[in-house]
XYZ file of C-alpha atoms in Angstrom:
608
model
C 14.606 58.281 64.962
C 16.743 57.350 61.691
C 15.395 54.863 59.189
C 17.669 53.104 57.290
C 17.100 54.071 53.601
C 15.207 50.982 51.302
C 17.731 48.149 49.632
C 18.812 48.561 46.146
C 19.403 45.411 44.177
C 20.746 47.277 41.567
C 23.367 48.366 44.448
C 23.883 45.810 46.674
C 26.840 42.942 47.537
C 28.840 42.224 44.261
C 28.441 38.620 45.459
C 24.629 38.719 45.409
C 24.579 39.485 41.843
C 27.069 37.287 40.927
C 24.879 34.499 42.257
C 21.419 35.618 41.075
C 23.210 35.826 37.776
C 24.851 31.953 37.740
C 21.176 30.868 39.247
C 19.364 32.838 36.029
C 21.579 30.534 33.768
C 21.555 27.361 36.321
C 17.694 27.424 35.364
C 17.865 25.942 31.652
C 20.440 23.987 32.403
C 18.063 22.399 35.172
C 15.110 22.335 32.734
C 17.393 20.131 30.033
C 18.552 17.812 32.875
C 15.068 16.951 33.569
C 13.905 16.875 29.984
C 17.333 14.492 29.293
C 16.000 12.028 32.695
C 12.413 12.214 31.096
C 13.755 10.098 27.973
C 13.926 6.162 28.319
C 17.195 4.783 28.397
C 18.986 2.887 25.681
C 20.056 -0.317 26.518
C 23.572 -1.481 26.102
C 24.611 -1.910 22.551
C 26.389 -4.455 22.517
C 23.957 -6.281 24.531
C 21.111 -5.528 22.445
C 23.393 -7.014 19.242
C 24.138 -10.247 21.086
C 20.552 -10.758 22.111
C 19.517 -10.109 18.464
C 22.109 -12.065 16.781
C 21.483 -15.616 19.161
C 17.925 -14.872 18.113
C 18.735 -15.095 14.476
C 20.885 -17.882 14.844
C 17.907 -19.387 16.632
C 14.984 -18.869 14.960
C 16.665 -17.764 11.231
C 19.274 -20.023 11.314
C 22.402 -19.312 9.060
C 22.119 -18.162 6.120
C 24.256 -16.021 3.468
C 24.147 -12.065 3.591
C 21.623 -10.891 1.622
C 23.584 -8.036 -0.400
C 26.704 -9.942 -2.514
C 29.422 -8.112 -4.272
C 29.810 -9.631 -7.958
C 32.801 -11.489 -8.100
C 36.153 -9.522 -9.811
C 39.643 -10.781 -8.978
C 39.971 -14.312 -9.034
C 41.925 -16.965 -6.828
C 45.310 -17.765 -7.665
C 44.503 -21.166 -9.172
C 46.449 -21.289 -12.760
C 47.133 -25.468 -13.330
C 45.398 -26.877 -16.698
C 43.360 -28.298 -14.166
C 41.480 -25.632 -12.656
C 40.778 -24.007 -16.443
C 39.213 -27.782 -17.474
C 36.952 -27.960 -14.494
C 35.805 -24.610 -15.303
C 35.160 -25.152 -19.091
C 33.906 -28.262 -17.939
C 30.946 -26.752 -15.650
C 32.428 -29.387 -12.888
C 33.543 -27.151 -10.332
C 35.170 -28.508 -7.259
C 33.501 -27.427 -4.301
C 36.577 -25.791 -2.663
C 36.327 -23.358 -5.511
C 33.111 -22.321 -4.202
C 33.171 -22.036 -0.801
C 36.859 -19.975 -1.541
C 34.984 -17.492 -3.572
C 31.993 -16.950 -1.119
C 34.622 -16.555 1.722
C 36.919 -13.773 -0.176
C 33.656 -12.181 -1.089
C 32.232 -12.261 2.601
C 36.184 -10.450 2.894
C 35.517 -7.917 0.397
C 32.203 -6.849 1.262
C 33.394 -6.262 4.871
C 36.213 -3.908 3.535
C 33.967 -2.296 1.385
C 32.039 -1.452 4.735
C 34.425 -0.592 6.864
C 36.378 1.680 3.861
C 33.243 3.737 3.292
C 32.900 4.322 7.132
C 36.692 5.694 6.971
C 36.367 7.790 3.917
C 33.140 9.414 6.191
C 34.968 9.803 9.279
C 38.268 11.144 7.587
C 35.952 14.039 5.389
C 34.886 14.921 9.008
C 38.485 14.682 10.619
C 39.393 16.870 7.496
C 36.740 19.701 8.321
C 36.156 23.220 9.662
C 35.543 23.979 13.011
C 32.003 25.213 11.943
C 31.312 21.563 10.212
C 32.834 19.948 13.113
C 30.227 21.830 16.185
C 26.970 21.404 13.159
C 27.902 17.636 13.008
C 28.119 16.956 16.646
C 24.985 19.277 17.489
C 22.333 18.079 14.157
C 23.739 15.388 12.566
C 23.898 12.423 15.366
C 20.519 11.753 15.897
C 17.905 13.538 18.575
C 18.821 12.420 21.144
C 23.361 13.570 20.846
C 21.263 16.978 20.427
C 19.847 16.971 23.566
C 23.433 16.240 25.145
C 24.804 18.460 23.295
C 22.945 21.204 24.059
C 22.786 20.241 27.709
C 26.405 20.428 27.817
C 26.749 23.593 25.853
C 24.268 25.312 28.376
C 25.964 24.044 31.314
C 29.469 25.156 30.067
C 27.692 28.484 29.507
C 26.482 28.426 33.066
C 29.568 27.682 34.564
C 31.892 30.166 32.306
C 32.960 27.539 30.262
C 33.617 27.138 26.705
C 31.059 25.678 24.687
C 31.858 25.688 21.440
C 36.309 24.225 22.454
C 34.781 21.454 24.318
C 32.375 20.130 21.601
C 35.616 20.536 19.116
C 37.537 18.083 21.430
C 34.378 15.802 21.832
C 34.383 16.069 18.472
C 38.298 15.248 18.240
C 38.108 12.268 20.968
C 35.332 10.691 18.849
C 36.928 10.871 15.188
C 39.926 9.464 16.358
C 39.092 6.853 17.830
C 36.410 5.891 15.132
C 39.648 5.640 12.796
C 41.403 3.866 15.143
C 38.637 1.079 15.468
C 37.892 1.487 11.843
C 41.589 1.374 10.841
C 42.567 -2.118 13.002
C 39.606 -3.766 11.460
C 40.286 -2.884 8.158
C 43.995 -4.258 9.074
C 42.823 -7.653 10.449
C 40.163 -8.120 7.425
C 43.132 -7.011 4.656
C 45.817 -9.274 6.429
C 43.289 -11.963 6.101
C 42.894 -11.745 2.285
C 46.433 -11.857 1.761
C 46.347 -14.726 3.674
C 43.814 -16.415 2.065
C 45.594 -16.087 -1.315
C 49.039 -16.916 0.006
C 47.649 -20.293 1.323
C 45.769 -20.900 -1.690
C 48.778 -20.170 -4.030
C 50.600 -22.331 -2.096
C 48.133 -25.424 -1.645
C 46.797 -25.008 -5.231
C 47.606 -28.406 -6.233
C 45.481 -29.915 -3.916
C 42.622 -27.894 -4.341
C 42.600 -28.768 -8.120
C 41.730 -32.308 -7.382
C 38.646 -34.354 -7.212
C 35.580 -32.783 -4.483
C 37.081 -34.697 -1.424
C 40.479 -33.762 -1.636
C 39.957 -30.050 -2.125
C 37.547 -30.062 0.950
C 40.414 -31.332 2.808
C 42.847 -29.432 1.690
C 40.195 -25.785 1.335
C 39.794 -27.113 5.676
C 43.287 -27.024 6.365
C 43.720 -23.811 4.356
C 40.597 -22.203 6.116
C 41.789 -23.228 9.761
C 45.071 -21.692 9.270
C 43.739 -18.263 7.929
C 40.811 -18.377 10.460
C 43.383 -19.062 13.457
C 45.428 -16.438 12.230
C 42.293 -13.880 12.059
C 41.189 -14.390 15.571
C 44.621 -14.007 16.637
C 45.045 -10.836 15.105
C 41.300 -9.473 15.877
C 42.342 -10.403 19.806
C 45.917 -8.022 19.364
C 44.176 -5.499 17.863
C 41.497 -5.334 20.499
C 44.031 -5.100 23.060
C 43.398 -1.906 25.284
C 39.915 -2.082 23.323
C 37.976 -5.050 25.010
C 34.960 -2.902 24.208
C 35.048 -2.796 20.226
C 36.066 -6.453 20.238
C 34.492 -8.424 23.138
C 30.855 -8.875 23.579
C 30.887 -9.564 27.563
C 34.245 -8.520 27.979
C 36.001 -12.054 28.680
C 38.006 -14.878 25.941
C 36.206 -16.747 24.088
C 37.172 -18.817 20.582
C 35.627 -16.960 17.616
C 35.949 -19.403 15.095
C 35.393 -23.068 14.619
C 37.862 -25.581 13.896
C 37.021 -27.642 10.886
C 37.929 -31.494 10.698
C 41.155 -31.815 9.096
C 40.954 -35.509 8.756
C 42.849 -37.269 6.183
C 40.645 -38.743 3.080
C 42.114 -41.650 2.990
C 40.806 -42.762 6.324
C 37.761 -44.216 7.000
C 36.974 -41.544 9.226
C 36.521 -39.488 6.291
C 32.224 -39.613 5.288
C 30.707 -37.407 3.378
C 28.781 -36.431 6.457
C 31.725 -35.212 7.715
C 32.563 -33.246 4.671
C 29.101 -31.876 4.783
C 29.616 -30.475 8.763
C 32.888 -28.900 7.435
C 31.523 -26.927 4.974
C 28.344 -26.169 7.052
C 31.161 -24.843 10.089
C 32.947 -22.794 7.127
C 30.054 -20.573 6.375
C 29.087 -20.585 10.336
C 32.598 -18.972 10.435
C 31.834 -16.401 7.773
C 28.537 -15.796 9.763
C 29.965 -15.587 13.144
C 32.488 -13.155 11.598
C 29.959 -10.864 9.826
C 27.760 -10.804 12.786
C 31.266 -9.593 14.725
C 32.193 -7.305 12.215
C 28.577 -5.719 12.531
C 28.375 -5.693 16.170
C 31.602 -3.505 15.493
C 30.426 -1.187 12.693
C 27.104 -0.527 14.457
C 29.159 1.974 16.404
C 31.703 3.195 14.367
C 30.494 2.950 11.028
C 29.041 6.347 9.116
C 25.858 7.573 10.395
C 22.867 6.584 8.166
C 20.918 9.241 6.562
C 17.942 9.371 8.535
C 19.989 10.307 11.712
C 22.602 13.028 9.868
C 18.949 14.673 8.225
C 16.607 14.008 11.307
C 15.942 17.698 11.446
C 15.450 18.395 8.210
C 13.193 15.103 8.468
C 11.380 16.203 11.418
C 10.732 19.791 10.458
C 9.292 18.594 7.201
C 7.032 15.928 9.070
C 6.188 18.878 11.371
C 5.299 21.149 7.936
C 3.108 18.017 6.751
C 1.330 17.439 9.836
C 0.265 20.814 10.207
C -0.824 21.163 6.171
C -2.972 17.742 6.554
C -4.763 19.172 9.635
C -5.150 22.641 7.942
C -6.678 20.306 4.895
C -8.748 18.614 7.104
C -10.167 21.779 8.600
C -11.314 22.751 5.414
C -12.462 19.339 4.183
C -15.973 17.611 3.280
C -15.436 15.516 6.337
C -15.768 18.586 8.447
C -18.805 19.893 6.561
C -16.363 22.745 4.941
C -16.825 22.886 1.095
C -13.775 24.683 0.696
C -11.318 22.530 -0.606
C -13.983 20.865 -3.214
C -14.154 24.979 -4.416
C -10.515 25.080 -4.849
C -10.010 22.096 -6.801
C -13.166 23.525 -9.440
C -11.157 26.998 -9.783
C -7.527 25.169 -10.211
C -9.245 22.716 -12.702
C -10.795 25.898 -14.617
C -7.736 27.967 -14.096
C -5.395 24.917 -15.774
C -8.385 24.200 -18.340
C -8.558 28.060 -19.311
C -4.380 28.119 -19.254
C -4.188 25.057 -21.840
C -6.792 26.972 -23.631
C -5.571 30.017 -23.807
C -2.185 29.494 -23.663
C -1.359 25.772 -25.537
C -3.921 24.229 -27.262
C -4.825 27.603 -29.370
C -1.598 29.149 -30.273
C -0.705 25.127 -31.446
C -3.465 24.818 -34.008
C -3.338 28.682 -35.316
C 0.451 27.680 -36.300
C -0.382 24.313 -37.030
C -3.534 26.338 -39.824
C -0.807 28.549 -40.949
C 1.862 26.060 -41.581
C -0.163 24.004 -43.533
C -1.993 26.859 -45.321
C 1.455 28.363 -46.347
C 2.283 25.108 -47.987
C -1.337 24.473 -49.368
C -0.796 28.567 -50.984
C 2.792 27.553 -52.549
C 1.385 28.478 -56.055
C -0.050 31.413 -54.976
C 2.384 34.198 -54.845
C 2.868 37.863 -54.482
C 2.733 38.671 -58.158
C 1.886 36.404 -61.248
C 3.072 35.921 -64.341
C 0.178 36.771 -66.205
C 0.008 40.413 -64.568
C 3.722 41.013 -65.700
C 2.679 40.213 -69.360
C -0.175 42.105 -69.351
C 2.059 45.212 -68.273
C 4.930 44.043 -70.562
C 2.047 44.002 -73.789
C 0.535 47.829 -72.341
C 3.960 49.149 -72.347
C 4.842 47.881 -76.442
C 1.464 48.795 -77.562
C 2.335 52.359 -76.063
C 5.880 52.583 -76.725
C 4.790 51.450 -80.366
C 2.189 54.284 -80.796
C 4.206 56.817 -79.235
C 7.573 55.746 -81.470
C 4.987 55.710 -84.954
C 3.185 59.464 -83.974
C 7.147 61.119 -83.620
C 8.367 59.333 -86.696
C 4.995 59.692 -88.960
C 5.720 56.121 -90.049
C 4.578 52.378 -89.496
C 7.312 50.736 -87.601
C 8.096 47.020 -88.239
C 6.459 44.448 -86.259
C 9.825 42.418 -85.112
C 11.028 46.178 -83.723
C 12.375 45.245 -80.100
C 11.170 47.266 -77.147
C 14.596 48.723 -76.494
C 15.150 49.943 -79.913
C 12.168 52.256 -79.291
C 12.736 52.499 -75.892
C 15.792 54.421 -77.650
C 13.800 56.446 -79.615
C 11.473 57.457 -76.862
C 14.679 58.741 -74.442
C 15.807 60.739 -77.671
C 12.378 62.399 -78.137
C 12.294 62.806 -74.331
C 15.771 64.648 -74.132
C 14.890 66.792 -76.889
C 11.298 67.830 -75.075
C 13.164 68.139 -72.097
C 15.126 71.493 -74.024
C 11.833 73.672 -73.421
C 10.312 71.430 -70.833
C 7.224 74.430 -69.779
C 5.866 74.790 -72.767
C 6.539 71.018 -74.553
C 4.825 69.885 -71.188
C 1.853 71.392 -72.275
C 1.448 71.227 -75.831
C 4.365 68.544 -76.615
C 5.071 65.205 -76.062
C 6.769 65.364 -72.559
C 3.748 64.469 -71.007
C 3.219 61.534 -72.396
C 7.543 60.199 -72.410
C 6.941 60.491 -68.685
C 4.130 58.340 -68.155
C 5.248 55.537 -71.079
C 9.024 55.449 -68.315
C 6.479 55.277 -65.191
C 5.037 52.231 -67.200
C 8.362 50.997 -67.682
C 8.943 51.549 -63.700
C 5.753 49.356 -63.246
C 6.720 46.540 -65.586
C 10.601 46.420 -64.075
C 9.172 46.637 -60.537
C 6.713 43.674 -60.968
C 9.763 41.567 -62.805
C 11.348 41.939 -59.696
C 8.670 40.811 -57.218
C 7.949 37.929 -59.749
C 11.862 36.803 -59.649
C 11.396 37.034 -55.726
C 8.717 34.936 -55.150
C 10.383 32.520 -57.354
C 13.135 32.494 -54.957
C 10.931 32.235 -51.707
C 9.037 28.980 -53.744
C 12.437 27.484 -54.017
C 13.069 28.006 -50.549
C 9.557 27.656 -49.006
C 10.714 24.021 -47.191
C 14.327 25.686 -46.041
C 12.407 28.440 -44.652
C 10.372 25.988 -42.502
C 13.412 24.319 -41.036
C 14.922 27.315 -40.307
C 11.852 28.787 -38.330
C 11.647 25.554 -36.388
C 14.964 25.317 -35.553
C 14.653 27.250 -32.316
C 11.950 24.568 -31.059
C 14.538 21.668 -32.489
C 17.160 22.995 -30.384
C 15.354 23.473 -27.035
C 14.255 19.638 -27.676
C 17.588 19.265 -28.207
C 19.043 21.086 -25.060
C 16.209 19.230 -22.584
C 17.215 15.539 -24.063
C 20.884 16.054 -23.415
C 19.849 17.515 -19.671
C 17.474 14.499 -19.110
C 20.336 12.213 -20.861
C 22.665 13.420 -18.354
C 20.593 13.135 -15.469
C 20.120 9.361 -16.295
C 23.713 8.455 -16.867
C 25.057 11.139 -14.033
C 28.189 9.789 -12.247
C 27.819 6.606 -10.393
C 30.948 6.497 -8.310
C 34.213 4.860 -10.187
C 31.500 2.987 -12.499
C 29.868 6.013 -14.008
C 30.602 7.662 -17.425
C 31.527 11.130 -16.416
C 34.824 13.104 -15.845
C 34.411 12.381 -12.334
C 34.424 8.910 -12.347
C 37.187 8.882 -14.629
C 39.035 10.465 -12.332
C 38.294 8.104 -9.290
C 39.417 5.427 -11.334
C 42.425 6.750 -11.605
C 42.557 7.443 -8.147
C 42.296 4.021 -7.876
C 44.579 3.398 -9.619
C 47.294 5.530 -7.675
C 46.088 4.035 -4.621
C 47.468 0.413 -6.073
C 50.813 1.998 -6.821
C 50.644 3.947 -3.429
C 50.210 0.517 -1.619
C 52.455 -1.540 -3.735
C 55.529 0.575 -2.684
C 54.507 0.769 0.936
C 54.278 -3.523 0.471
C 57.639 -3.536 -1.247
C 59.095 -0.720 1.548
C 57.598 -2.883 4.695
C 58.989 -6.400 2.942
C 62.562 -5.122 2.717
C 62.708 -3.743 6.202
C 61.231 -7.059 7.726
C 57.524 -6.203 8.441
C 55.836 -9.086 7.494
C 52.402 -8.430 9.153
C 52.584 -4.892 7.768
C 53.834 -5.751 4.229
C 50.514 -8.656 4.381
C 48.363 -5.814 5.365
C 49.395 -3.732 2.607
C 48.651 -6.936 -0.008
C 45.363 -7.260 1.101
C 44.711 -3.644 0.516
C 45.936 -3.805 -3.232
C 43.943 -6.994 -3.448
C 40.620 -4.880 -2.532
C 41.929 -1.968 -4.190
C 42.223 -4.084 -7.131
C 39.115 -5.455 -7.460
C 37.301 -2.327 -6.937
C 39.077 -1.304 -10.319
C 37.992 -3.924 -11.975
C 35.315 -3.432 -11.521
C 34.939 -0.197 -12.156
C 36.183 -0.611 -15.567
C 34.991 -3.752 -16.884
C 31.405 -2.252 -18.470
C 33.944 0.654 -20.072
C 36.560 -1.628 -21.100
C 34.438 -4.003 -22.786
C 32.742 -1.259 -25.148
C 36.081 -0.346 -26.453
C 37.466 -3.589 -26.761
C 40.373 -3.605 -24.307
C 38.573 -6.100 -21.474
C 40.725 -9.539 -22.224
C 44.295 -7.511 -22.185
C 43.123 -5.017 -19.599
C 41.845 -7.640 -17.555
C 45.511 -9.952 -17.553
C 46.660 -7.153 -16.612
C 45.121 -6.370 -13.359
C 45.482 -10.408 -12.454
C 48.860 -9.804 -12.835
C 49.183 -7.048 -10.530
C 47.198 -9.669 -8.322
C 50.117 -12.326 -8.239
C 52.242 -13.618 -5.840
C 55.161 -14.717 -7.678
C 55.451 -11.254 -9.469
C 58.057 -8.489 -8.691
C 57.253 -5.522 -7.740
C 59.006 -4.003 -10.151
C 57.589 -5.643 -12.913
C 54.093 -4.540 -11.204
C 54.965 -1.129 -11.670
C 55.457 -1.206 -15.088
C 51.872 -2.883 -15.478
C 50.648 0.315 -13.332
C 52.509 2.213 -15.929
C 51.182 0.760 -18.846
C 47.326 0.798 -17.046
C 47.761 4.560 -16.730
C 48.242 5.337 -20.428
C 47.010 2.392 -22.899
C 43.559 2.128 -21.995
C 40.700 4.525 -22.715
C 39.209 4.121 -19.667
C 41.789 4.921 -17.935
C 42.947 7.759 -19.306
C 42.896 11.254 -17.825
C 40.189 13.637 -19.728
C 42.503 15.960 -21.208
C 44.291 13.129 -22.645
C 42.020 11.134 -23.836
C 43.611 12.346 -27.609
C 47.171 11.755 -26.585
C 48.702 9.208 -29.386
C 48.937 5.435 -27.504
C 52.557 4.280 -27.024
């Protein structure tokens, strides 16, 4: 009777191991699914900002933003009028409410141009940056997806790393879209503003009521036009500009009723402006409900790994501390901080306070010692005296006669290297029974008397020089001072964007710079070919542009003394009524007469 042999996995159906093998990597995949269904859902975002926002405007009430960008470029009001209200401190109350709204403009584009600059770095980058970004940088739970999704794709033969690159793709783009048609609509709307004002500036020059009246018809013009625009541009996209999806009117209409009428109170005029900045609120609270998707991540979500793992580290340090604490009866940390307290006592010790005062003793005993040298002068004298008494007995025993008492030292200095060549002629036997003997030790004497001249003149010189010395020795300590206060000077003043004082933020200045000649030919290019919209967009871009410049340079400009002409000459750039031809030869003359403006390697260039 046959048996049929035992079943080999290793040999069996192809099919059976292709399925154990997809079921091996089915199994994480099912283990993230579940983890992913574990997590509470987020509610609806745009939900969650309506509810939020009524509740403000119900329990908060309106009230300005918080964070106000300082006022740069002004409004187009020139008349006599406008400059004797403002010497006079009697500002009209249009001017105001004008400035607050173009600032509530600015501060938006500010926003929504940082958001852009992020998202186009990350358009811009590797494939690497692009799959770390969408993995760690969104937050934990777009880490979870993600790696749910790259598991699956694994599972199912896929390809992980191409589909998080066109995730990746999708989302940029349409970021910059969104991003892009806000920063039109806002941009439009400050060219808007400051065509309208230019044109009505007359009127809102005049006493308080008729500027209201004619700041309300100005405001529902530009506000109309906004909403109209914001409603195009969300076309297609009733999810970035809709909260429930159906029409609604954004803004309020403000009374446009004439002054003259008795219909006219200052209650009236009160509502209006109260409706204006409800307007600028209901617009901020739009533009946010809009950014709070698509603006830049903030840095706790693109570093919540970094954050977490270091939380982790501290956790597990502060029960490790508490291990070894007093609290649970271990005296372990209370002996660690003795021995670090002796160990940093015995360092400053050993290692600072000692070496200090032994070279703060020998400095001062150096200088206390000044008078004190190596040899004194009362040693080379007494040498000087031994050598004439000897050169004088030595000169009167060879001659047999008494020399004169004014007879210099190198007259019979003379005689003794006569007597000493002549003894040198039978030097063995005038060594012992002449006078060779003694010529040699009267020149070792003179030897002495020259060598102790010589350390007298030397310690003369190191007297002289005893407080150059000094300087010298502590000029190695000087210059390390030196070195750490222009590191710590440098760390205080580093680069603060186009405001700083480095080479870097010269150069985004003038970056700004281009960008105002960039979008002044693109106005000029869409005005000729009959763009109107595109040709306002573009204005309202060189208005923001130009008041980032300004202020960017107005702290640099006014050190140097080039703030009142520098300044004209961005308000002119600013103007409606201006060419722009004539504008570019203000961007020409902004790029090369002032020193704050200059490129680096120029900054010695003669002016013109």
């Amino acid at each position: 009777m046959t048996t049929s042999p035992p079943h080999n996995p290793s040999s069996g159906d192809p099919s059976d191991a292709s399925s154990l093998a997809a079921a091996a990597l089915e199994a994480p995949a099912r283990v993230w699914r579940s983890l992913v269904a574990r997590l509470p859902p987020l509610p609806d975002s745009s939900s969650f900002l309506a509810a939020v926002s009524d509740l403000q405007r119900r329990y908060i009430g309106i009230r300005r933003p918080r964070r106000r960008r300082r006022s740069a470029l002004p409004l187009p009001l020139r008349p006599a009028a406008a400059h004797s209200a403002r010497i006079a401190g009697e500002m009209p109350k249009a001017f105001a409410i004008l400035d607050d709204v173009v600032q509530h403009t600015l501060t938006n584009l500010h926003s929504i141009h940082k958001s852009l600059l992020f998202w186009q770095a990350k358009a811009e980058g590797t494939n690497s940056q692009k799959v770390y970004f969408m993995i760690f940088e969104r937050g934990p739970r777009a880490f979870v997806d993600a790696t749910y999704q790259t598991l699956t794709r694994l599972g199912s033969n896929g390809r992980p790393v191409q589909y998080i690159l066109h995730s990746a793709s999708d989302m940029v783009s349409t970021k910059l879209a969104a991003l892009t048609s806000m920063q039109h609509c806002l941009a439009a709307f400050l060219a808007e503003i400051h065509s309208e004002v230019d044109k009505c500036r007359e009127g809102l020059t005049e006493n308080s009521d008729k500027s209201l009246h004619t700041l309300f018809i100005v405001l529902n013009t530009t506000f109309s036009k906004l909403e109209v625009s914001l409603r195009n541009a969300g076309e297609g996209q009733d999810e970035l500009f809709t909260h429930d999806g159906s029409s609604y009117e954004l803004f309020g209409k403000l009374p446009e009723v004439d002054v003259e009428s008795s219909e006219w109170t200052e209650a009236l005029a009160t509502d209006g402006t109260s409706l204006v900045y409800q307007n600028l609120q209901k617009l901020d609270s739009f533009l946010s409900s809009q950014l709070s998707s698509h603006k830049r991540p903030n840095r706790l979500t693109m570093y919540w790994l970094p954050y977490t793992c270091g939380a982790v580290g501290l956790s597990v340090c502060s029960l490790w501390l508490l291990r070894h604490s007093s609290l649970m009866g271990s005296p372990d940390i209370d002996n660690w901080v003795r021995d670090a307290k002796e160990s940093v006592a015995g360092f400053w010790d050993e290692h600072v306070e000692k070496p200090i005062i032994s070279i703060r003793e020998e400095l001062f005993e150096t200088f206390k010692q000044r008078d004190k040298g190596v040899m004194e002068n009362q040693e080379v004298q007494l040498t000087e005296d031994s050598l004439r008494r000897m050169l004088v007995a030595f000169c009167e025993q060879t001659e047999g006669r008494k020399l004169p008492e004014d007879l210099s030292v190198q007259a019979m200095l003379e005689t003794l290297t006569k007597r000493y060549e002549k003894e040198l002629i039978h030097p063995i036997q005038n060594l012992f029974s002449g006078e060779l003997a003694r010529a040699m030790l009267i020149q070792i004497q003179k030897l002495k008397l020259d060598l102790e001249s010589g350390l007298l003149e030397m310690d003369q010189i190191l007297r002289a020089n005893a407080i150059n010395l000094a300087v010298l020795a502590a000029l190695p300590a000087f210059g390390l001072s030196l070195l750490l206060l222009v590191l710590l000077r440098t760390w205080i003043q580093r680069d603060h964007g186009a405001e700083g004082r480095g080479n870097i933020a010269r150069c985004q200045r003038r970056l700004l710079l281009v960008d105002v000649e960039r979008r002044l030919m693109e106005f000029q290019h869409y005005r000729d070919n009959g763009m109107e919209e595109e040709a306002r967009c573009k204005f309202g871009l060189v208005l923001y542009t130009l008041d980032r410049l300004c202020k960017a340079v107005e702290s640099h400009a006014k050190e140097t003394d080039e703030w009142l002409s520098l300044r004209e000459d961005i308000f002119d750039l600013a103007k409606l009524d201006m060419g722009t031809p004539d504008k570019m030869i203000v961007v020409s003359r902004l790029k090369w007469m002032y020193n704050c403006l200059l490129p680096f390697s120029s900054s010695r260039l003669p002016r013109l």
